[in-house]
Tab-separated table of C-alpha atoms in Angstrom:
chain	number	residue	atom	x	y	z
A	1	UNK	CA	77.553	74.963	222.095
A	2	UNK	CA	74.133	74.446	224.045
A	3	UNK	CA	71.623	77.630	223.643
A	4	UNK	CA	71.332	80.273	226.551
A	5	UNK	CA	68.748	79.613	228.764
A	6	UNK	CA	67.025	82.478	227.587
A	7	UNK	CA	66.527	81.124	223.763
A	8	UNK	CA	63.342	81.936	222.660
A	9	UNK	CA	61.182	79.134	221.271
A	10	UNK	CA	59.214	79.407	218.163
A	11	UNK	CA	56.045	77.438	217.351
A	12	UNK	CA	56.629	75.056	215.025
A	13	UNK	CA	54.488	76.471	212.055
A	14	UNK	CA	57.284	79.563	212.584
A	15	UNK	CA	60.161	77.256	212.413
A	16	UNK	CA	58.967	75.033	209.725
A	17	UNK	CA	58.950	78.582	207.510
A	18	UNK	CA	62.051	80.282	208.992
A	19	UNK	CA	63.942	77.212	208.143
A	20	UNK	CA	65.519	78.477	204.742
A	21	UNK	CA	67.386	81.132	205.908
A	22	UNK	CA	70.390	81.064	204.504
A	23	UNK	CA	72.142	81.695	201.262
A	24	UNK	CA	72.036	79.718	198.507
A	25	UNK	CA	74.863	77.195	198.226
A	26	UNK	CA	77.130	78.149	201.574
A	27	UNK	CA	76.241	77.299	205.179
A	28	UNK	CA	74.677	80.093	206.898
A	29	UNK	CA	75.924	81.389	209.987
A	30	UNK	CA	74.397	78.261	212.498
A	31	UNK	CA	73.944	78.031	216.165
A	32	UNK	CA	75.792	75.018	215.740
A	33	UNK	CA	78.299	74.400	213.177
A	34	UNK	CA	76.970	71.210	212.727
A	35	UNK	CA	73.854	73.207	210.921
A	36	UNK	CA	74.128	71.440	207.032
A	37	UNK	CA	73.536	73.776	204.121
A	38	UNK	CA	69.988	74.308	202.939
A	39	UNK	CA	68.341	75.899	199.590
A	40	UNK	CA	67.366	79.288	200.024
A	41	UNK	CA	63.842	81.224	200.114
A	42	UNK	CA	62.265	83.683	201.605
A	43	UNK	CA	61.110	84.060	204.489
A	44	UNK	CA	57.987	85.301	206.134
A	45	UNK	CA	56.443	85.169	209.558
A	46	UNK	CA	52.941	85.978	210.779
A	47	UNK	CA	52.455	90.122	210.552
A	48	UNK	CA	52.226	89.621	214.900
A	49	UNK	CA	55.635	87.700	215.148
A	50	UNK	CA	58.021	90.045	215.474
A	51	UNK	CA	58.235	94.437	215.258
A	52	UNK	CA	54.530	94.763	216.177
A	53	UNK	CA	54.768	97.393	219.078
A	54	UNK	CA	54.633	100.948	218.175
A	55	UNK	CA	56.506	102.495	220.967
A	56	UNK	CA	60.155	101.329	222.046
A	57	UNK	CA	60.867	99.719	225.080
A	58	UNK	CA	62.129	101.271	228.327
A	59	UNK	CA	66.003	102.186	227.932
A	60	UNK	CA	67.335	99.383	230.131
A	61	UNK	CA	65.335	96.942	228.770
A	62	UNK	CA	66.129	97.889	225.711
A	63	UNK	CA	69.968	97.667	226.579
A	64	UNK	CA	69.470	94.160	228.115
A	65	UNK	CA	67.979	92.860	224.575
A	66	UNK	CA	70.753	94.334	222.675
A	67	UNK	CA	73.095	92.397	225.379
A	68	UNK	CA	71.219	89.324	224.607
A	69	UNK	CA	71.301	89.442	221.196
A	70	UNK	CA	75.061	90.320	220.789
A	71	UNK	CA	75.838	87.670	223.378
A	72	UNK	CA	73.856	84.619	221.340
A	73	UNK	CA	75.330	85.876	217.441
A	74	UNK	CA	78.536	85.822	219.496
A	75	UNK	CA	77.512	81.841	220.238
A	76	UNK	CA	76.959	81.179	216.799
A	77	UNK	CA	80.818	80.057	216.105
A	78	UNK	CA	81.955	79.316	212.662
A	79	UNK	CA	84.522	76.608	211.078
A	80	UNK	CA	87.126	76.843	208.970
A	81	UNK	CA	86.059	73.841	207.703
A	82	UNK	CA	82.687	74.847	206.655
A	83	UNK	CA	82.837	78.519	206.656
A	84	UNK	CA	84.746	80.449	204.222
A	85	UNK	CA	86.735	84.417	204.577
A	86	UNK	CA	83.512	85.917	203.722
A	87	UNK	CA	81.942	85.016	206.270
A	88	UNK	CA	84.470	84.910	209.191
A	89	UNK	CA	85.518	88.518	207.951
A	90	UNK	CA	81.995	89.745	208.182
A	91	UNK	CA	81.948	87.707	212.036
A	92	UNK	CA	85.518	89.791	212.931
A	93	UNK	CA	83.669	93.366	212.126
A	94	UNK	CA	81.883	93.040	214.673
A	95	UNK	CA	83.803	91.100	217.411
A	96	UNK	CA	87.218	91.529	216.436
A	97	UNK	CA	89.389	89.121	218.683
A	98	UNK	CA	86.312	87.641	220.618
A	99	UNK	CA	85.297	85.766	217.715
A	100	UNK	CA	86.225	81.815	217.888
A	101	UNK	CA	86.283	79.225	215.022
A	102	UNK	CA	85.652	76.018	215.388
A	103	UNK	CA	88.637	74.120	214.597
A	104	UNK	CA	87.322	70.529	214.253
A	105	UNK	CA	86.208	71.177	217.862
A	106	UNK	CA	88.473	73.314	219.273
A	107	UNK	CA	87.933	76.718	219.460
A	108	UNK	CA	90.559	79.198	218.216
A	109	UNK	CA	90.366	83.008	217.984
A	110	UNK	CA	89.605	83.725	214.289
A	111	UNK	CA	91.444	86.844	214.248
A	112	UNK	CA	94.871	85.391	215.195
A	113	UNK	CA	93.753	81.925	213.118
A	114	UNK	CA	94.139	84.368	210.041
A	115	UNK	CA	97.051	86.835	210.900
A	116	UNK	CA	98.822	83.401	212.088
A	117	UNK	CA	98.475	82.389	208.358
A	118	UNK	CA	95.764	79.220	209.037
A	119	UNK	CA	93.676	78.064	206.088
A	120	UNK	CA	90.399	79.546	204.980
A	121	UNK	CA	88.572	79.352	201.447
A	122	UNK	CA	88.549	82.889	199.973
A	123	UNK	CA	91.655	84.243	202.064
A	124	UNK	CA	93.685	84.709	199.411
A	125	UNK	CA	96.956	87.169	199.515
A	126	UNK	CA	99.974	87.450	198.003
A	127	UNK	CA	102.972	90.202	197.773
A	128	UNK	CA	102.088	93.084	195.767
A	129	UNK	CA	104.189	95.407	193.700
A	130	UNK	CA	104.339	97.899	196.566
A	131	UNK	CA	103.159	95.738	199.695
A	132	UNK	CA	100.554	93.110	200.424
A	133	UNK	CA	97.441	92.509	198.175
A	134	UNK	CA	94.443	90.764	198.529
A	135	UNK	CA	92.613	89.146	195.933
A	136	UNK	CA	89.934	89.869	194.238
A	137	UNK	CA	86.982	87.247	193.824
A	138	UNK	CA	83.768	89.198	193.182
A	139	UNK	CA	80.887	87.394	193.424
A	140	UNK	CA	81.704	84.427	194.873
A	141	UNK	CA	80.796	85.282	199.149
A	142	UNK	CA	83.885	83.154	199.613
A	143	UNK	CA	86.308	85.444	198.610
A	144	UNK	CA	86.996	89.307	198.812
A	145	UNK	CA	84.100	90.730	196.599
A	146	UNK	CA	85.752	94.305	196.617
A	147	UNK	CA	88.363	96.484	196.279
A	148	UNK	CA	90.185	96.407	199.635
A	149	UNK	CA	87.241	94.862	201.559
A	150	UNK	CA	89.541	92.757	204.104
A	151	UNK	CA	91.387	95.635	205.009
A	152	UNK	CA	88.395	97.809	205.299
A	153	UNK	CA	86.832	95.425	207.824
A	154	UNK	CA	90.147	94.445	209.425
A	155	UNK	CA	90.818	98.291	210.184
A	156	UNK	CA	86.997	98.638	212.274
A	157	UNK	CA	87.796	95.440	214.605
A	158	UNK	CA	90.596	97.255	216.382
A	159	UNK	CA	94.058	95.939	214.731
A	160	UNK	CA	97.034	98.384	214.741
A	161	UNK	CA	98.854	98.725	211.310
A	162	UNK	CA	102.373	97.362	212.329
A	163	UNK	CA	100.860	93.866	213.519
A	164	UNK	CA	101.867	91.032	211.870
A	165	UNK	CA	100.396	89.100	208.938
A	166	UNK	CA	101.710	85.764	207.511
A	167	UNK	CA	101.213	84.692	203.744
A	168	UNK	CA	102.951	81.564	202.330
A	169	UNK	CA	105.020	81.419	205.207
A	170	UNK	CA	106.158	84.850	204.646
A	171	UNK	CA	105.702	87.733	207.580
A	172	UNK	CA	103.839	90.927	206.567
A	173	UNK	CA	102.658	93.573	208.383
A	174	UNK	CA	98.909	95.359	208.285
A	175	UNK	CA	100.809	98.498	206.706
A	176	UNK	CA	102.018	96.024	204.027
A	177	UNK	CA	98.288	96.237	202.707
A	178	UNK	CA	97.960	100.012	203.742
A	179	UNK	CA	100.479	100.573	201.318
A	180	UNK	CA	99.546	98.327	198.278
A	181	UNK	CA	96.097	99.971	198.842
A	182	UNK	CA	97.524	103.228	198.430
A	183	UNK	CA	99.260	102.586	195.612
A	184	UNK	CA	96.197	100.613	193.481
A	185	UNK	CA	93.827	103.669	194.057
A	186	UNK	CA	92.835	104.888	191.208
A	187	UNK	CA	90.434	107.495	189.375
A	188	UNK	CA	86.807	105.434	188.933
A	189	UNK	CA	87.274	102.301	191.207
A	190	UNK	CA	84.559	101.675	193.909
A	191	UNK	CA	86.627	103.219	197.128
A	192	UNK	CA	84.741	102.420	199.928
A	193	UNK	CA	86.713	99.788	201.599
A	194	UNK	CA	89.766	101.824	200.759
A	195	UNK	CA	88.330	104.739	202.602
A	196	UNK	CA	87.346	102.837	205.439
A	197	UNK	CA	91.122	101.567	205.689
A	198	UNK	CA	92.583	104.513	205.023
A	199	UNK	CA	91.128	107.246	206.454
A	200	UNK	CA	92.011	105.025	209.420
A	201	UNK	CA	95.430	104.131	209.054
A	202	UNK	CA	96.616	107.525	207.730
A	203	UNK	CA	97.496	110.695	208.674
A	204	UNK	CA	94.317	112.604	207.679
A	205	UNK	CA	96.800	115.226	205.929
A	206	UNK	CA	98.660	111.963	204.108
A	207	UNK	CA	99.425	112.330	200.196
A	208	UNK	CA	101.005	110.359	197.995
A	209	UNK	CA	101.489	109.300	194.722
A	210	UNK	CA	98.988	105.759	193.102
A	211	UNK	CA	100.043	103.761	190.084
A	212	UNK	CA	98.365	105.847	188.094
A	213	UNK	CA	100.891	108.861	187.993
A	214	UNK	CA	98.436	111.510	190.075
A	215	UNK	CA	98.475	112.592	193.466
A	216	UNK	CA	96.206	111.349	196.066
A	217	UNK	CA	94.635	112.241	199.156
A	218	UNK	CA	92.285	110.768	201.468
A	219	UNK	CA	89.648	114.186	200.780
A	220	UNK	CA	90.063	113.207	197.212
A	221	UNK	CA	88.611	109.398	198.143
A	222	UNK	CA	85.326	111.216	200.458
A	223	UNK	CA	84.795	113.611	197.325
A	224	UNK	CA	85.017	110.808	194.836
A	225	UNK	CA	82.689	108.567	196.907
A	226	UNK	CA	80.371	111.544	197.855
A	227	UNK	CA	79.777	111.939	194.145
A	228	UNK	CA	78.444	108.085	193.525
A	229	UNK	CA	75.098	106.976	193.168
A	230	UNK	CA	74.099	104.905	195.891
A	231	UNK	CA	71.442	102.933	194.141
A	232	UNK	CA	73.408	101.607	192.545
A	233	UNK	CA	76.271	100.907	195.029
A	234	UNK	CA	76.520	97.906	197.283
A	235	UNK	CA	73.827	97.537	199.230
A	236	UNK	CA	72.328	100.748	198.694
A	237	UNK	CA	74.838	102.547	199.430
A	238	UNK	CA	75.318	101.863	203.364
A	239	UNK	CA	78.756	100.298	203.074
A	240	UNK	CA	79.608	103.993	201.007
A	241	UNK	CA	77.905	106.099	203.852
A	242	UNK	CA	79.508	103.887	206.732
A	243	UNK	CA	82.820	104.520	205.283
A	244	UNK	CA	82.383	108.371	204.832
A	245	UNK	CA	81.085	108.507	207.961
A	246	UNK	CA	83.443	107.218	209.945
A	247	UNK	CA	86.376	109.069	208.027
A	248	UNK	CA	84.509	112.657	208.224
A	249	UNK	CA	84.054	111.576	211.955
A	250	UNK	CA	87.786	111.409	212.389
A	251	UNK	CA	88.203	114.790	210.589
A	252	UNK	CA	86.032	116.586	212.308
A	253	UNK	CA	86.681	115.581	215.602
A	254	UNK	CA	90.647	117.048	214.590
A	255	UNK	CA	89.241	120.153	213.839
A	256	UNK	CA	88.619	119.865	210.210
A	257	UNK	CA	86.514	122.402	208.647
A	258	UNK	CA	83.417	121.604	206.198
A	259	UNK	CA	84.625	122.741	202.860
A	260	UNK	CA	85.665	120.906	199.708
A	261	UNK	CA	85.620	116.758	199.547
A	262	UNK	CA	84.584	117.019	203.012
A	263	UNK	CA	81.444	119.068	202.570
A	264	UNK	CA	80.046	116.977	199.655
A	265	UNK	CA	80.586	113.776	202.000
A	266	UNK	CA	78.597	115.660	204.737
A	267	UNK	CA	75.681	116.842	202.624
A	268	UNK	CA	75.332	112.646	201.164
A	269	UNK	CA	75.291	111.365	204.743
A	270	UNK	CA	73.218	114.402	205.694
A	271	UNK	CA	70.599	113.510	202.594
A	272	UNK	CA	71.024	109.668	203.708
A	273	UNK	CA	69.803	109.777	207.618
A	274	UNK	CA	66.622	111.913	205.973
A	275	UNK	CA	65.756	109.528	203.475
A	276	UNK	CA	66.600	106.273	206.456
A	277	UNK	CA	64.263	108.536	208.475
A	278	UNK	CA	61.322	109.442	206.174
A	279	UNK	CA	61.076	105.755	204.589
A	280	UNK	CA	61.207	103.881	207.891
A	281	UNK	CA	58.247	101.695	208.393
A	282	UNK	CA	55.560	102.312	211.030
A	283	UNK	CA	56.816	99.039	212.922
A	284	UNK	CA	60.595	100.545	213.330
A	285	UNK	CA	61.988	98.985	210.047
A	286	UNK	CA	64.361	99.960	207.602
A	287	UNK	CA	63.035	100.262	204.312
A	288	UNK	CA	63.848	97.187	202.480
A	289	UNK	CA	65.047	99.383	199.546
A	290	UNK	CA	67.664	101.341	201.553
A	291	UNK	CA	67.721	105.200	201.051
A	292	UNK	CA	65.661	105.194	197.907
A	293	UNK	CA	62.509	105.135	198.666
A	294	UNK	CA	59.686	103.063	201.152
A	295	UNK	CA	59.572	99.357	201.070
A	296	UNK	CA	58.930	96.415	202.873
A	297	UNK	CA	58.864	92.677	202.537
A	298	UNK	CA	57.751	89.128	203.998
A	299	UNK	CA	61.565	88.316	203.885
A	300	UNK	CA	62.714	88.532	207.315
A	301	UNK	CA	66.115	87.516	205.834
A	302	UNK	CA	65.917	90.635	203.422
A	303	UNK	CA	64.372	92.917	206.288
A	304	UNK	CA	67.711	91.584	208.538
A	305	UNK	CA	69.856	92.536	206.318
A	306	UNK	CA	68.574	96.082	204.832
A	307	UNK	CA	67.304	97.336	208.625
A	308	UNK	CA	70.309	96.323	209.792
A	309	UNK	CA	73.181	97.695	206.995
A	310	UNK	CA	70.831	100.745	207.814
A	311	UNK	CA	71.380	100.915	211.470
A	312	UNK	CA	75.098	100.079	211.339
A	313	UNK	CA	75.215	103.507	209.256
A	314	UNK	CA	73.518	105.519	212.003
A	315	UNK	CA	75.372	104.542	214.827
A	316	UNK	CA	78.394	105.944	213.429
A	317	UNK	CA	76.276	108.937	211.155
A	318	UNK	CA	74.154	110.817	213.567
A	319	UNK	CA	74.911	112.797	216.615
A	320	UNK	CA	74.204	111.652	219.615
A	321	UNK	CA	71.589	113.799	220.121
A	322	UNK	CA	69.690	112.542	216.920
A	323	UNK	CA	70.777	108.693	217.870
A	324	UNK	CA	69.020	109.153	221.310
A	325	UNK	CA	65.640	110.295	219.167
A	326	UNK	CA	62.944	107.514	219.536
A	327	UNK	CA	62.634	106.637	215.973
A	328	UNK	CA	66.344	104.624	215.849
A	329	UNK	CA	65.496	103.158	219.276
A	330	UNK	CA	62.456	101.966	217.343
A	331	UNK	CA	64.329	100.240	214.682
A	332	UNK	CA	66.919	98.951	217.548
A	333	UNK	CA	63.854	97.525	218.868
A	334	UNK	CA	62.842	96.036	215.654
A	335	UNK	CA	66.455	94.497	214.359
A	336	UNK	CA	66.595	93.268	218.000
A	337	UNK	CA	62.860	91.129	217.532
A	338	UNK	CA	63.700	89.781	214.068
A	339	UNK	CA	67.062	88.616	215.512
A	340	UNK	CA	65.390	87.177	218.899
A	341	UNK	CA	62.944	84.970	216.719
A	342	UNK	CA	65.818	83.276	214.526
A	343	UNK	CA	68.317	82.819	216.766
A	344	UNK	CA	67.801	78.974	216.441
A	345	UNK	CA	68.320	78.988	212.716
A	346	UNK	CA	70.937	79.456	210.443
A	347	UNK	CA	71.017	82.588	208.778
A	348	UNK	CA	72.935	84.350	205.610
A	349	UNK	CA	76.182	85.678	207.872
A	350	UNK	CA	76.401	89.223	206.108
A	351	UNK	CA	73.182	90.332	207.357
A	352	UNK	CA	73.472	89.179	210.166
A	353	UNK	CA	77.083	90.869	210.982
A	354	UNK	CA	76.429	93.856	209.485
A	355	UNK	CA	72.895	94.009	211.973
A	356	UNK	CA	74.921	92.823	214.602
A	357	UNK	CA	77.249	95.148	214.480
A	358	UNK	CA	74.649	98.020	213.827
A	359	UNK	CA	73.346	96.957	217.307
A	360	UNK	CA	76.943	97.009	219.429
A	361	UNK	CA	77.471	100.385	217.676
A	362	UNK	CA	74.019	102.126	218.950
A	363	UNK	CA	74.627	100.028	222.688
A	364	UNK	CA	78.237	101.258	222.990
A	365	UNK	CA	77.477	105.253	221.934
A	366	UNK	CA	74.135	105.134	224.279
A	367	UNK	CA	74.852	103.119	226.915
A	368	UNK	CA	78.531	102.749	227.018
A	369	UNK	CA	80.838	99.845	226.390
């Protein structure tokens, strides 16, 4: 699809050095999908390319980069013949049905290409003893590298829990995985995905009874999450704090008191925005070590992704008091720059999804949808 007219060209020393960015043996997410896989590095740019100003912009012009940006990642469509579910998952978390494939040249929505049962390396499903389950294929960024991760994603982009689902030719329903998830919970496994789902599907009140004999309850999930270690989580921790956040959201705005699971979950997020805050680069960056302590690198590719799993935790964390504050406008600022300045080259699609999604997030709570 051609570029907008408003594509920003880079000098060619700048492109020459941006041009690995992408992960190491998949395509990245390209302008084109005619982009060809290429080995991966890091990236730097000159210190004056991109997040150099030290105040943010005016509001509206502000709003009309985060337009721009959202409108051009939007542009970048993806195959099913060169992308896998990884990626196209990561794509539907932040555009839901507005994302298209490119099905050898005809584009398709890539929500209903999915539910409708097409193809896709990594989508892999199959009945479950209690509903639907999805497989399992850590490590691979084809496949789903946690616990519940489809379902996780699938329950942020808008889909209600009695649409429909085909696997081998075989019609499910979304609250055929609800279920299955609810039953495979289990004392010790990594949550967050099934916390995201859940404490979106559910009844906030919901218990029931897991595979393993005890009873569960979606404040048991927040407390067992709440009580992890996010250094060692997946990256840092954000996908954790995202998925308390949004569930503690939900309770609270149903007039749930802070006590219990739900305190502990409030006092992590609380202790999370502080540490975003206090290790954010003078530029408006993220620290490229997430909530542990300062950091920065010559990666743009790295500083995409960690500013931007960052943001995507704000927008839904703070109150909107605290998200109007000028230091998270400065980091909108400076996820929108290092996003403006690659948006010619193909770049490693969970970064850029989760930053993407970051950005609608902050645009839709501050300036509406």
């Amino acid at each position: 699809m051609p570029l907008a007219p408003n594509v920003l060209r880079l000098p060619a020393w700048q492109v020459l050095l941006l041009s690995g960015l992408i992960a190491a043996g998949q395509p990245g997410c390209s302008p084109s999908t005619a982009s060809q896989p290429q080995a991966s590095q890091p990236i730097k740019l000159a210190s004056s390319a991109v997040g150099s100003s030290t105040s943010p912009p005016a509001d509206e012009q502000l709003r009309e980069r985060i337009d721009r940006v959202i409108a051009f990642t939007r542009r970048r469509h993806l195959s099913p013949q060169v992308h896998n579910a990884w990626q196209v998952v990561h794509g539907l978390l932040v555009f839901g049905r507005q994302l298209s494939l490119d099905d050898n040249g005809k584009l398709v929505g890539a929500l209903d290409y999915l539910l409708q049962g097409g193809d896709l390396k990594g989508w892999k499903m199959l009945p479950g003893e209690k509903g639907l389950e999805a497989l399992l294929e850590p490590g691979t960024k084809s496949g789903q590298g946690h616990e519940d991760q489809w379902l996780g994603y699938l329950s942020q982009c808008g889909l209600a829990a009695e649409e429909t689902i085909v696997v081998q030719g075989q019609t499910f329903y979304i609250s055929d995985l609800v279920t299955q998830a609810q039953w495979d919970v289990r004392e010790g496994v990594e949550a967050t995905w099934t916390l995201m789902a859940l404490g979106t599907f559910l009844p906030l009140d919901a218990r029931w009874q897991a595979k393993d004999g005890s009873q569960w309850s979606l404040e048991r999930i927040i407390e067992s999450e709440a009580g992890q270690e996010l250094a060692g989580s997946a990256c840092g921790g954000s996908h954790r704090l995202y998925a308390m956040a949004v569930t503690l959201n939900r309770y609270l705005e149903e007039g749930g008191q802070l006590k219990g699971g739900w305190l502990a979950a409030d006092k992590k997020i609380q202790e999370a925005v502080e540490a975003a805050r206090r290790f954010q680069q003078p530029n408006g960056a993220f620290s490229t070590n997430y909530f542990q302590r300062a950091g920065t690198s010559a990666d743009v590719g790295l500083r995409i992704n960690t500013s931007g799993h960052a943001l995507e935790f704000l927008a839904v964390a703070l109150p909107q008091e605290r998200l109007e504050e000028p230091w998270v406008a400065k980091a909108v600022a400076y996820l929108c720059g290092l996003l403006e300045q690659t948006q010619d080259l193909p770049l490693e699609c969970g970064g850029l999804y989760h930053a993407a999604h970051g950005l609608a997030l902050y645009r839709e709570r501050i300036y509406g949808p």
